[in-house]
Coordinates of C-alpha atoms in Angstrom, one line a residue:
M33 CA 0.0 0.0 0.0
R34 CA 2.8 2.3 0.9
K35 CA 4.6 1.7 -2.4
I36 CA 1.5 2.9 -4.2
L37 CA 0.5 5.8 -1.8
L38 CA 3.8 7.5 -1.6
P39 CA 4.4 7.8 -5.3
T40 CA 0.9 9.1 -5.7
L41 CA 1.3 11.7 -3.0
C42 CA 4.6 12.8 -4.6
F43 CA 3.0 13.0 -8.0
I44 CA 0.2 15.2 -6.6
A45 CA 2.8 17.3 -4.6
I46 CA 4.8 18.2 -7.8
F47 CA 1.8 18.4 -10.1
L48 CA 0.1 21.0 -7.8
P49 CA 2.6 23.9 -8.2
F50 CA 2.9 23.0 -11.9
L51 CA -0.8 23.3 -12.4
I52 CA -1.1 26.6 -10.4
A53 CA 1.8 28.1 -12.3
I54 CA 0.6 27.1 -15.8
F55 CA -3.0 28.3 -14.9
L56 CA -1.8 31.7 -13.7
V57 CA 0.4 32.1 -16.8
L58 CA -2.4 31.1 -19.3
R59 CA -5.0 33.2 -17.4
L60 CA -2.7 36.2 -17.9
L61 CA -2.0 35.6 -21.5
F62 CA -5.5 34.8 -22.6
E63 CA -7.6 36.9 -20.2
G64 CA -5.3 39.6 -18.9
N65 CA -5.8 38.6 -15.3
I66 CA -2.7 39.2 -13.3
S67 CA -1.1 37.8 -10.1
D68 CA 1.5 39.4 -8.0
W69 CA 4.7 38.2 -6.2
R70 CA 2.6 36.7 -3.4
Y71 CA 1.1 34.1 -5.7
A72 CA 4.6 33.4 -7.0
A73 CA 5.9 32.9 -3.4
V74 CA 3.2 30.4 -2.7
V75 CA 4.0 28.5 -5.9
L76 CA 7.7 28.5 -5.1
L77 CA 7.0 27.2 -1.5
L78 CA 4.8 24.4 -2.8
F79 CA 7.6 23.5 -5.3
V80 CA 10.2 23.5 -2.6
A81 CA 8.0 21.3 -0.3
A82 CA 7.4 18.9 -3.2
C83 CA 11.2 18.5 -3.7
L84 CA 11.4 16.9 -0.2
C85 CA 10.0 13.8 -1.9
G86 CA 13.5 13.2 -3.1
Y87 CA 12.9 13.1 -6.9
K88 CA 15.4 11.5 -9.2
N89 CA 15.9 13.1 -12.6
R90 CA 15.6 9.7 -14.3
P91 CA 14.2 9.1 -16.8
L92 CA 14.8 12.6 -18.3
P93 CA 12.8 14.0 -21.2
P94 CA 14.4 14.0 -24.6
I95 CA 16.9 16.8 -25.0
W96 CA 14.9 18.3 -27.9
D97 CA 11.8 18.3 -25.8
Q98 CA 13.6 20.1 -23.0
L99 CA 15.0 22.6 -25.3
L100 CA 11.7 23.3 -26.9
L101 CA 9.9 23.9 -23.6
G102 CA 12.9 25.8 -22.2
G103 CA 13.1 28.0 -25.2
T104 CA 9.4 28.7 -25.2
L105 CA 9.6 29.8 -21.5
L106 CA 12.6 32.0 -22.2
L107 CA 10.7 33.7 -25.0
L108 CA 7.7 34.1 -22.7
L109 CA 9.6 35.8 -19.9
P110 CA 9.4 39.4 -21.3
V111 CA 5.7 38.9 -22.2
L112 CA 4.9 37.7 -18.7
A113 CA 6.8 40.6 -17.2
I114 CA 4.9 43.1 -19.4
G115 CA 1.6 41.5 -18.7
L116 CA 2.1 41.4 -14.9
L117 CA 3.2 45.0 -14.9
F118 CA 0.7 46.6 -17.2
G119 CA -2.1 44.1 -17.6
R120 CA -2.5 44.9 -21.3
L121 CA 0.1 43.3 -23.7
D122 CA 1.1 46.2 -26.0
M123 CA 4.1 44.5 -27.6
I124 CA 4.4 47.2 -30.2
V125 CA 5.2 49.7 -27.4
F126 CA 7.5 47.3 -25.6
F127 CA 9.7 46.8 -28.7
A128 CA 9.6 50.5 -29.6
H129 CA 10.9 51.3 -26.0
W130 CA 13.5 48.5 -26.2
T131 CA 14.9 49.8 -29.5
Q132 CA 15.1 53.4 -28.1
G133 CA 16.6 52.6 -24.7
V134 CA 15.0 52.5 -21.2
E135 CA 17.4 54.7 -19.2
G136 CA 15.6 56.3 -16.3
I137 CA 13.5 53.3 -15.3
P138 CA 13.7 52.6 -11.5
I139 CA 14.5 48.9 -11.9
V140 CA 14.1 48.2 -8.1
E141 CA 10.4 48.9 -8.5
F142 CA 10.0 46.1 -11.0
L143 CA 12.0 43.4 -9.1
P144 CA 8.8 41.8 -7.6
T145 CA 7.4 41.4 -11.2
I146 CA 10.6 40.0 -12.5
F147 CA 10.7 37.5 -9.5
T148 CA 7.1 36.5 -10.3
A149 CA 7.7 35.9 -14.0
V150 CA 11.0 34.0 -13.4
T151 CA 9.4 31.9 -10.7
Y152 CA 6.5 30.8 -12.9
S153 CA 8.8 29.9 -15.7
C154 CA 11.3 27.9 -13.6
V155 CA 8.6 26.1 -11.7
I156 CA 6.9 25.0 -14.9
F157 CA 10.1 23.7 -16.4
W158 CA 11.4 21.8 -13.3
C159 CA 8.0 20.4 -12.5
Y160 CA 7.9 19.1 -16.1
R161 CA 11.3 17.4 -15.6
F162 CA 10.1 15.8 -12.4
L163 CA 6.7 14.8 -13.7
Y164 CA 8.3 13.1 -16.7
R165 CA 9.2 10.1 -14.6
Y166 CA 5.4 9.5 -14.3
L167 CA 4.6 10.4 -17.9
H168 CA 7.6 9.1 -19.7
R169 CA 5.4 7.0 -22.0
I170 CA 4.4 10.3 -23.6
K171 CA 7.5 11.4 -25.4
V172 CA 6.2 14.9 -26.3
V173 CA 5.2 16.2 -22.8
G174 CA 7.2 19.4 -23.4
L175 CA 5.7 19.9 -26.8
L176 CA 2.2 19.6 -25.4
I177 CA 3.0 22.2 -22.7
A178 CA 4.7 24.5 -25.2
I179 CA 1.9 24.6 -27.7
P180 CA -0.6 26.9 -25.8
L181 CA 2.3 29.0 -24.5
L182 CA 3.6 29.6 -28.1
Y183 CA 0.2 30.2 -29.4
S184 CA -0.4 33.0 -26.9
N185 CA 3.0 34.6 -27.3
S186 CA 3.4 37.4 -29.9
L187 CA 7.1 37.8 -29.2
P188 CA 8.4 35.4 -31.9
S189 CA 6.5 37.2 -34.7
E190 CA 7.6 40.6 -33.4
I191 CA 11.3 39.5 -33.3
A192 CA 11.0 38.1 -36.9
Y193 CA 9.7 41.5 -38.0
L194 CA 12.3 43.4 -36.1
V195 CA 15.2 41.3 -37.4
G196 CA 14.3 41.1 -41.0
G197 CA 10.8 42.4 -41.7
Y198 CA 9.3 38.9 -41.8
G199 CA 5.6 38.9 -41.2
A200 CA 5.0 42.4 -42.6
H201 CA 1.6 43.0 -44.1
D202 CA 1.0 43.1 -47.8
T203 CA -0.8 46.5 -47.4
S204 CA 0.5 49.4 -45.3
L205 CA -1.3 52.2 -43.4
A206 CA 1.5 54.5 -44.6
E207 CA -0.7 55.4 -47.6
R208 CA -3.4 56.6 -45.1
L209 CA -1.0 59.2 -43.6
E210 CA -2.1 62.8 -44.1
A211 CA 0.2 65.9 -43.8
P212 CA -2.2 68.8 -43.4
Q213 CA -1.3 72.3 -44.7
I214 CA -1.4 74.3 -41.6
A215 CA -1.4 78.1 -41.8
L216 CA -1.5 79.9 -38.5
T217 CA -1.8 83.4 -39.8
Q218 CA -4.8 84.6 -37.8
Q219 CA -4.9 85.0 -34.1
K220 CA -2.6 82.5 -32.4
P221 CA -4.0 81.2 -29.2
D222 CA -1.7 80.1 -26.3
L223 CA -1.9 76.4 -25.7
V224 CA -1.3 74.3 -22.5
I225 CA -1.4 70.6 -22.8
I226 CA -1.6 68.6 -19.5
Y227 CA -1.0 64.8 -19.6
L228 CA -2.6 63.2 -16.6
E229 CA -0.6 59.9 -16.1
G230 CA -3.1 57.1 -16.5
T231 CA -6.0 59.2 -15.2
E232 CA -8.6 57.8 -17.6
R233 CA -12.2 59.0 -17.7
T234 CA -13.4 55.7 -16.3
F235 CA -12.2 57.0 -12.8
G236 CA -15.3 59.2 -13.0
E237 CA -17.6 56.2 -12.5
P238 CA -19.6 56.3 -9.2
V239 CA -17.7 53.2 -8.0
F240 CA -14.6 55.5 -7.5
N241 CA -16.5 58.0 -5.5
D242 CA -15.1 61.6 -5.9
I243 CA -11.5 60.9 -6.8
Y244 CA -12.0 62.2 -10.4
D245 CA -14.1 65.3 -9.4
P246 CA -11.3 67.9 -9.8
V247 CA -11.1 66.9 -13.4
R248 CA -14.8 66.2 -14.0
I249 CA -15.7 69.8 -13.1
Y250 CA -14.2 70.9 -16.4
E251 CA -16.6 68.7 -18.3
D252 CA -19.2 71.4 -17.8
Q253 CA -16.8 74.1 -19.1
G254 CA -15.5 72.8 -22.5
L255 CA -15.5 70.1 -25.1
V256 CA -15.5 66.6 -23.7
F257 CA -14.6 63.6 -25.9
T258 CA -16.2 60.7 -24.2
N259 CA -15.2 57.9 -26.5
V260 CA -11.5 58.0 -26.9
D261 CA -10.2 54.4 -26.8
Q262 CA -6.7 53.0 -26.7
V263 CA -5.1 51.3 -29.7
D264 CA -1.9 49.2 -29.7
G265 CA 1.2 51.3 -30.1
T266 CA -0.2 54.1 -27.9
G267 CA -0.2 52.4 -24.5
S268 CA 2.6 54.2 -22.7
S269 CA 3.4 57.8 -21.7
V270 CA 5.7 58.6 -24.6
S271 CA 3.6 56.7 -27.2
G272 CA 0.4 58.4 -25.9
M273 CA 2.1 61.9 -26.3
I274 CA 3.3 61.0 -29.8
A275 CA -0.1 59.7 -30.8
S276 CA -1.9 62.8 -29.6
Q277 CA 0.7 65.3 -31.0
C278 CA 1.7 63.5 -34.2
G279 CA -1.2 61.2 -35.1
V280 CA 0.9 58.0 -35.3
P281 CA 1.6 55.1 -33.1
L282 CA 5.1 54.5 -31.7
L283 CA 6.5 51.8 -33.8
P284 CA 9.9 50.1 -33.5
R285 CA 12.7 51.4 -35.8
G286 CA 13.9 47.8 -36.4
I287 CA 16.6 46.0 -34.6
R288 CA 19.2 46.8 -37.2
A289 CA 18.4 50.5 -36.7
R290 CA 19.0 50.3 -33.0
K291 CA 21.8 52.4 -31.7
G292 CA 22.7 54.7 -28.8
L293 CA 20.4 57.7 -28.7
E294 CA 23.3 60.1 -28.1
D295 CA 23.9 60.1 -31.9
V296 CA 20.2 59.9 -33.0
D297 CA 18.7 63.2 -33.9
D298 CA 16.0 62.0 -36.3
Y299 CA 13.3 60.9 -33.9
L300 CA 10.2 60.4 -36.0
S301 CA 11.8 62.7 -38.6
G302 CA 9.5 61.5 -41.4
I303 CA 6.5 63.4 -40.1
D304 CA 5.5 66.8 -38.7
C305 CA 3.9 67.0 -35.3
L306 CA 1.9 69.7 -33.5
S307 CA 5.1 71.4 -32.2
D308 CA 6.6 71.5 -35.7
H309 CA 3.6 73.5 -37.0
L310 CA 3.5 75.8 -34.0
G311 CA 7.2 76.4 -34.1
R312 CA 7.1 77.6 -37.7
A313 CA 4.2 79.9 -36.7
G314 CA 6.4 81.6 -34.1
Y315 CA 5.4 79.9 -31.0
A316 CA 7.7 79.6 -28.0
S317 CA 7.5 76.1 -26.5
R318 CA 8.5 74.2 -23.3
F319 CA 8.0 70.7 -21.9
I320 CA 8.3 69.7 -18.3
V321 CA 8.2 66.3 -16.5
G322 CA 9.4 65.2 -13.1
A323 CA 11.2 62.1 -14.5
S324 CA 14.3 61.5 -16.7
L325 CA 14.1 63.1 -20.1
S326 CA 16.2 60.4 -21.6
F327 CA 13.7 57.6 -20.9
V328 CA 12.9 56.0 -24.3
G329 CA 14.1 59.2 -26.1
I330 CA 11.6 61.7 -24.8
D331 CA 14.3 64.4 -25.1
K332 CA 15.1 63.4 -28.6
F333 CA 11.5 63.4 -29.6
Y334 CA 10.7 66.9 -28.3
S335 CA 14.1 68.4 -29.4
R336 CA 13.6 67.0 -32.9
H337 CA 10.1 68.4 -33.2
G338 CA 10.8 72.0 -32.2
I339 CA 10.3 72.3 -28.4
D340 CA 12.6 75.2 -27.3
E341 CA 13.3 74.1 -23.7
L342 CA 13.0 70.7 -21.9
I343 CA 12.8 70.5 -18.2
G344 CA 13.2 67.1 -16.5
L345 CA 14.8 65.3 -13.6
K346 CA 18.4 66.7 -14.0
S347 CA 17.2 70.2 -14.6
L348 CA 14.9 70.2 -11.6
E349 CA 17.7 68.9 -9.4
T350 CA 19.6 72.2 -10.1
R351 CA 16.5 74.4 -9.8
L352 CA 15.0 73.1 -6.5
P353 CA 16.2 74.0 -3.0
A354 CA 17.6 70.9 -1.3
D355 CA 14.8 70.6 1.3
I356 CA 12.1 70.8 -1.4
A357 CA 13.9 68.3 -3.6
E358 CA 14.2 65.9 -0.7
A359 CA 10.6 66.2 0.3
N360 CA 9.3 65.6 -3.2
R361 CA 11.7 62.8 -4.3
I362 CA 10.0 59.6 -5.7
K363 CA 11.5 56.6 -7.4
W364 CA 10.9 58.1 -10.9
G365 CA 12.1 61.6 -10.0
F366 CA 10.0 64.3 -8.4
S367 CA 6.3 64.5 -7.4
D368 CA 3.6 66.2 -9.5
E369 CA 3.6 69.0 -6.9
V370 CA 7.1 70.1 -8.0
V371 CA 6.1 69.6 -11.7
F372 CA 3.1 71.9 -11.4
D373 CA 5.0 74.5 -9.3
Q374 CA 7.7 74.7 -11.9
A375 CA 5.2 74.6 -14.8
L376 CA 3.5 77.7 -13.3
L377 CA 6.9 79.5 -13.3
Q378 CA 7.4 78.5 -16.9
F379 CA 3.9 79.6 -17.8
Q380 CA 4.4 83.0 -16.1
E381 CA 7.6 83.5 -18.1
L382 CA 6.0 82.6 -21.3
A383 CA 2.9 84.7 -20.7
A384 CA 5.1 87.8 -19.9
D385 CA 6.0 87.9 -23.6
T386 CA 3.7 88.8 -26.4
A387 CA 4.6 85.8 -28.5
P388 CA 2.2 82.9 -28.5
F389 CA 3.4 79.8 -26.7
V390 CA 2.7 76.1 -26.0
L391 CA 3.5 74.5 -22.7
I392 CA 3.3 70.7 -22.3
V393 CA 3.1 69.3 -18.8
E394 CA 3.5 65.5 -18.1
T395 CA 2.5 64.1 -14.7
I396 CA 3.5 60.8 -13.1
G397 CA 1.6 60.3 -9.9
P398 CA -1.0 57.6 -10.8
H399 CA 1.6 55.5 -12.6
G400 CA 0.2 52.0 -11.7
S401 CA 2.4 49.3 -13.1
G402 CA 1.7 46.9 -10.3
N403 CA 1.4 49.5 -7.6
G404 CA -0.8 52.6 -7.0
G405 CA 1.7 55.3 -7.7
Y406 CA 3.0 58.4 -6.0
L407 CA 1.5 61.2 -3.9
A408 CA 2.7 64.8 -3.3
P409 CA 3.7 66.3 0.1
S410 CA 0.5 68.4 0.1
C411 CA -1.6 65.2 -0.2
V412 CA -0.2 63.4 2.8
E413 CA 0.5 64.0 6.5
P414 CA 3.9 65.5 7.3
G415 CA 6.6 62.8 7.1
A416 CA 4.3 60.2 5.5
P417 CA 5.7 58.3 2.5
L418 CA 4.8 59.5 -1.0
S419 CA 4.4 56.0 -2.5
S420 CA 1.0 54.4 -2.4
A421 CA -0.1 50.8 -2.9
R422 CA -3.5 52.0 -4.0
I423 CA -4.3 54.0 -7.1
E424 CA -7.2 56.0 -5.8
P425 CA -5.3 58.4 -3.5
T426 CA -2.8 59.1 -6.3
V427 CA -5.6 59.9 -8.8
R428 CA -7.2 62.3 -6.3
C429 CA -3.9 63.9 -5.5
T430 CA -2.8 64.6 -9.1
A431 CA -6.3 65.6 -10.1
G432 CA -6.4 68.1 -7.3
L433 CA -3.0 69.6 -8.2
T434 CA -4.2 69.9 -11.8
Q435 CA -7.3 71.8 -10.8
E436 CA -5.2 74.3 -8.7
F437 CA -2.8 74.8 -11.7
I438 CA -5.6 75.4 -14.2
E439 CA -7.4 77.9 -11.9
T440 CA -4.2 79.8 -11.3
I441 CA -3.1 80.1 -15.0
R442 CA -6.6 81.1 -16.0
S443 CA -6.6 83.9 -13.4
E444 CA -3.2 85.2 -14.5
T445 CA -3.9 85.6 -18.2
P446 CA -6.9 87.9 -18.7
G447 CA -7.2 89.1 -22.3
R448 CA -5.2 86.3 -23.8
D449 CA -6.7 83.5 -25.8
L450 CA -5.7 80.6 -23.6
R451 CA -6.6 77.1 -24.6
I452 CA -6.1 74.1 -22.2
V453 CA -6.1 70.5 -23.2
L454 CA -6.5 67.8 -20.5
L455 CA -5.6 64.3 -21.6
S456 CA -4.8 61.0 -20.0
D457 CA -1.6 59.8 -21.7
H458 CA -3.0 56.3 -21.8
L459 CA -5.4 54.1 -19.9
S460 CA -4.4 53.2 -16.4
H461 CA -1.8 50.5 -16.0
Q462 CA -2.4 47.4 -13.9
N463 CA -3.2 48.4 -10.3
N464 CA -5.5 47.6 -7.4
A465 CA -8.5 49.2 -9.3
T466 CA -8.1 47.3 -12.6
E467 CA -10.9 44.8 -11.8
R468 CA -13.3 47.7 -11.2
L469 CA -12.1 49.7 -14.2
D470 CA -12.7 46.6 -16.4
R471 CA -16.4 46.6 -15.5
F472 CA -16.9 49.6 -17.8
E473 CA -16.0 50.7 -21.3
R474 CA -12.6 52.1 -20.5
R475 CA -11.9 55.5 -22.1
N476 CA -9.2 58.2 -22.0
T477 CA -9.7 61.6 -20.6
A478 CA -9.9 64.3 -23.3
I479 CA -11.2 67.8 -22.3
F480 CA -10.6 71.0 -24.3
L481 CA -11.1 74.3 -22.5
S482 CA -11.2 77.9 -23.7
D483 CA -13.3 81.0 -22.9
D484 CA -15.1 80.8 -26.3
T485 CA -15.7 77.1 -26.4
E486 CA -19.3 76.1 -25.9
P487 CA -19.5 73.1 -23.5
R488 CA -20.4 69.9 -25.4
H489 CA -20.1 66.2 -24.9
I490 CA -18.9 64.4 -28.1
G491 CA -19.3 60.7 -28.4
K492 CA -17.6 60.1 -31.7
Y493 CA -15.4 56.9 -31.5
G494 CA -11.7 57.3 -31.8
S495 CA -8.3 56.9 -30.3
M496 CA -5.4 59.1 -29.1
L497 CA -4.3 59.3 -32.8
D498 CA -7.4 61.5 -33.4
I499 CA -6.5 64.0 -30.7
Y500 CA -3.9 65.6 -32.9
P501 CA -6.2 66.7 -35.8
T502 CA -8.9 67.5 -33.3
M503 CA -6.7 70.0 -31.6
L504 CA -5.8 71.6 -35.0
D505 CA -9.5 71.6 -35.9
W506 CA -10.4 73.2 -32.6
M507 CA -7.8 75.9 -33.1
G508 CA -9.4 76.6 -36.5
V509 CA -6.3 75.7 -38.6
L510 CA -7.2 72.3 -40.0
P511 CA -8.4 72.4 -43.6
D512 CA -11.9 71.0 -44.0
G513 CA -12.1 67.3 -44.6
S514 CA -8.4 66.6 -43.9
G515 CA -6.8 64.6 -41.2
A516 CA -3.3 64.7 -39.6
G517 CA -1.1 61.7 -39.5
L518 CA -3.4 58.7 -39.2
G519 CA -5.8 60.7 -37.1
R520 CA -9.1 62.2 -38.1
S521 CA -10.8 65.1 -36.3
L522 CA -13.4 64.1 -33.7
L523 CA -15.2 67.3 -34.6
A524 CA -15.7 66.3 -38.2
Q525 CA -18.1 63.9 -39.9
A526 CA -15.5 61.8 -41.6
P527 CA -15.0 58.4 -39.9
T528 CA -11.9 57.8 -37.8
L529 CA -9.7 54.7 -38.6
S530 CA -10.9 53.2 -35.4
E531 CA -14.5 53.4 -36.7
E532 CA -13.6 52.4 -40.2
I533 CA -11.3 49.5 -39.4
G534 CA -12.0 48.6 -35.8
I535 CA -9.6 49.3 -32.8
R536 CA -8.3 45.7 -32.6
E537 CA -7.7 45.3 -36.3
L538 CA -6.0 48.7 -36.4
G539 CA -3.6 47.6 -33.7
R540 CA -3.0 44.4 -35.5
L541 CA -2.2 46.3 -38.7
F542 CA 0.3 48.4 -36.9
S543 CA 2.3 45.4 -35.8
G544 CA 4.6 44.5 -38.6
D545 CA 3.9 47.5 -40.8
A546 CA 7.4 48.0 -41.9
D547 CA 6.5 50.6 -44.5
L548 CA 4.7 52.8 -41.9
A549 CA 7.6 52.5 -39.5
S550 CA 10.0 53.5 -42.3
V551 CA 7.9 56.5 -43.3
I552 CA 7.4 57.9 -39.8
W553 CA 11.0 57.3 -38.8
G554 CA 12.4 58.7 -42.0
V555 CA 14.7 55.7 -42.3
D556 CA 14.8 52.2 -43.9
T557 CA 14.1 50.1 -40.8
G558 CA 15.7 47.1 -42.3
E559 CA 19.1 48.7 -43.0

């Protein structure tokens, strides 16, 4: 009896962590449901406990079977990490970031996610080796495990495209690009664009109480675009800014075009963006963020497209008194309180001149990515930490700081034509509120404010690509019937590409569109 019972118990002991790990991985890949490091710790403890059975690695699976499963799990690691961090698998943005460099990321913040992804992969592989002694009559155990993992992994196809253009589509969206003829010869309004990190409009649902109220009050004062969805290639801060200012997704340049950014000055040189047009019209321009400007080439993008002055982490470190810098320090750089304080100083300097200007402000508070984000000193008790495990306080904090900033700049510019655009740079990353957010149709924040804009809610379906031509249209400089980039004005009757093609199909077409990437980067991505 013991000879039968003990092997059975040992089989169950090693099968249990394998089953849990493979379930959590497949649930993430197919449904987007995530698990954090605590799940991984339980799986690891179960595996360690099962090892007490004293397994022998005989018989071993065939080498080719081990290599197949091992290679599959290695390819899966970055996909698992991205999914665990952000919930949504935007592989286009991942590869675009990778080919441009990720300097400025606080790696320590992502260690729990890396631990989780590595634990799942290792437990699956070693459990497979141990279980083979019970399943050795099936010579392709590794293959059977690898099939669903390979099927759900877009990484191989993306690598094939990056390396040699394999998998590119027969047709390209490059032919749908539009370069509008902008003529800012009439009155030139001042423009302030505020990107609210991950503060999507869905946070205004009653389930989140009043955390979105400081933003929602402006829905009664301007144009509100209630149906701005997220398409692949626009799911990060920099790609959201590029989409809303250039009308294109952030596509990879190609692995053979990868190089250090210190000698790359052609960031998206194949297209004109909002700041290009405004610069030619005599606008002064500045961009400010509390994080590193070198992250995925933000500095190269804005410098290449005509922004006069960039203010980021290094610049703020020289501007701030030591006590203020210390009180506002977060893992990514500085809190949104510092950003808005410095943005106000920049605004006042720009407004003191008669020249029109554009000021772009990027926040970072409600970052998500596995945690809640970051608060500001004015949003916490003295001495309390600025990091938060919950997203709700960070949304409330950044929204409140945004309201204070808007009210201040409005009061300081009587007589000037001031236009303010409030945007979430992307939908909120994975966080404690994701399950509640997913109960609704998730949409980006998009509010346009000016003294002469009649309040309206516009439900035309689109994406962040359409914000660019919509801003031009709102400013009265977009020729009738034209678009900008791949975007189409949400104020016009013409359908957006999201309406015409569908948001999922549009994202699929972006992936592997080598011609589109070549055009917008102004290079041959395969060279």
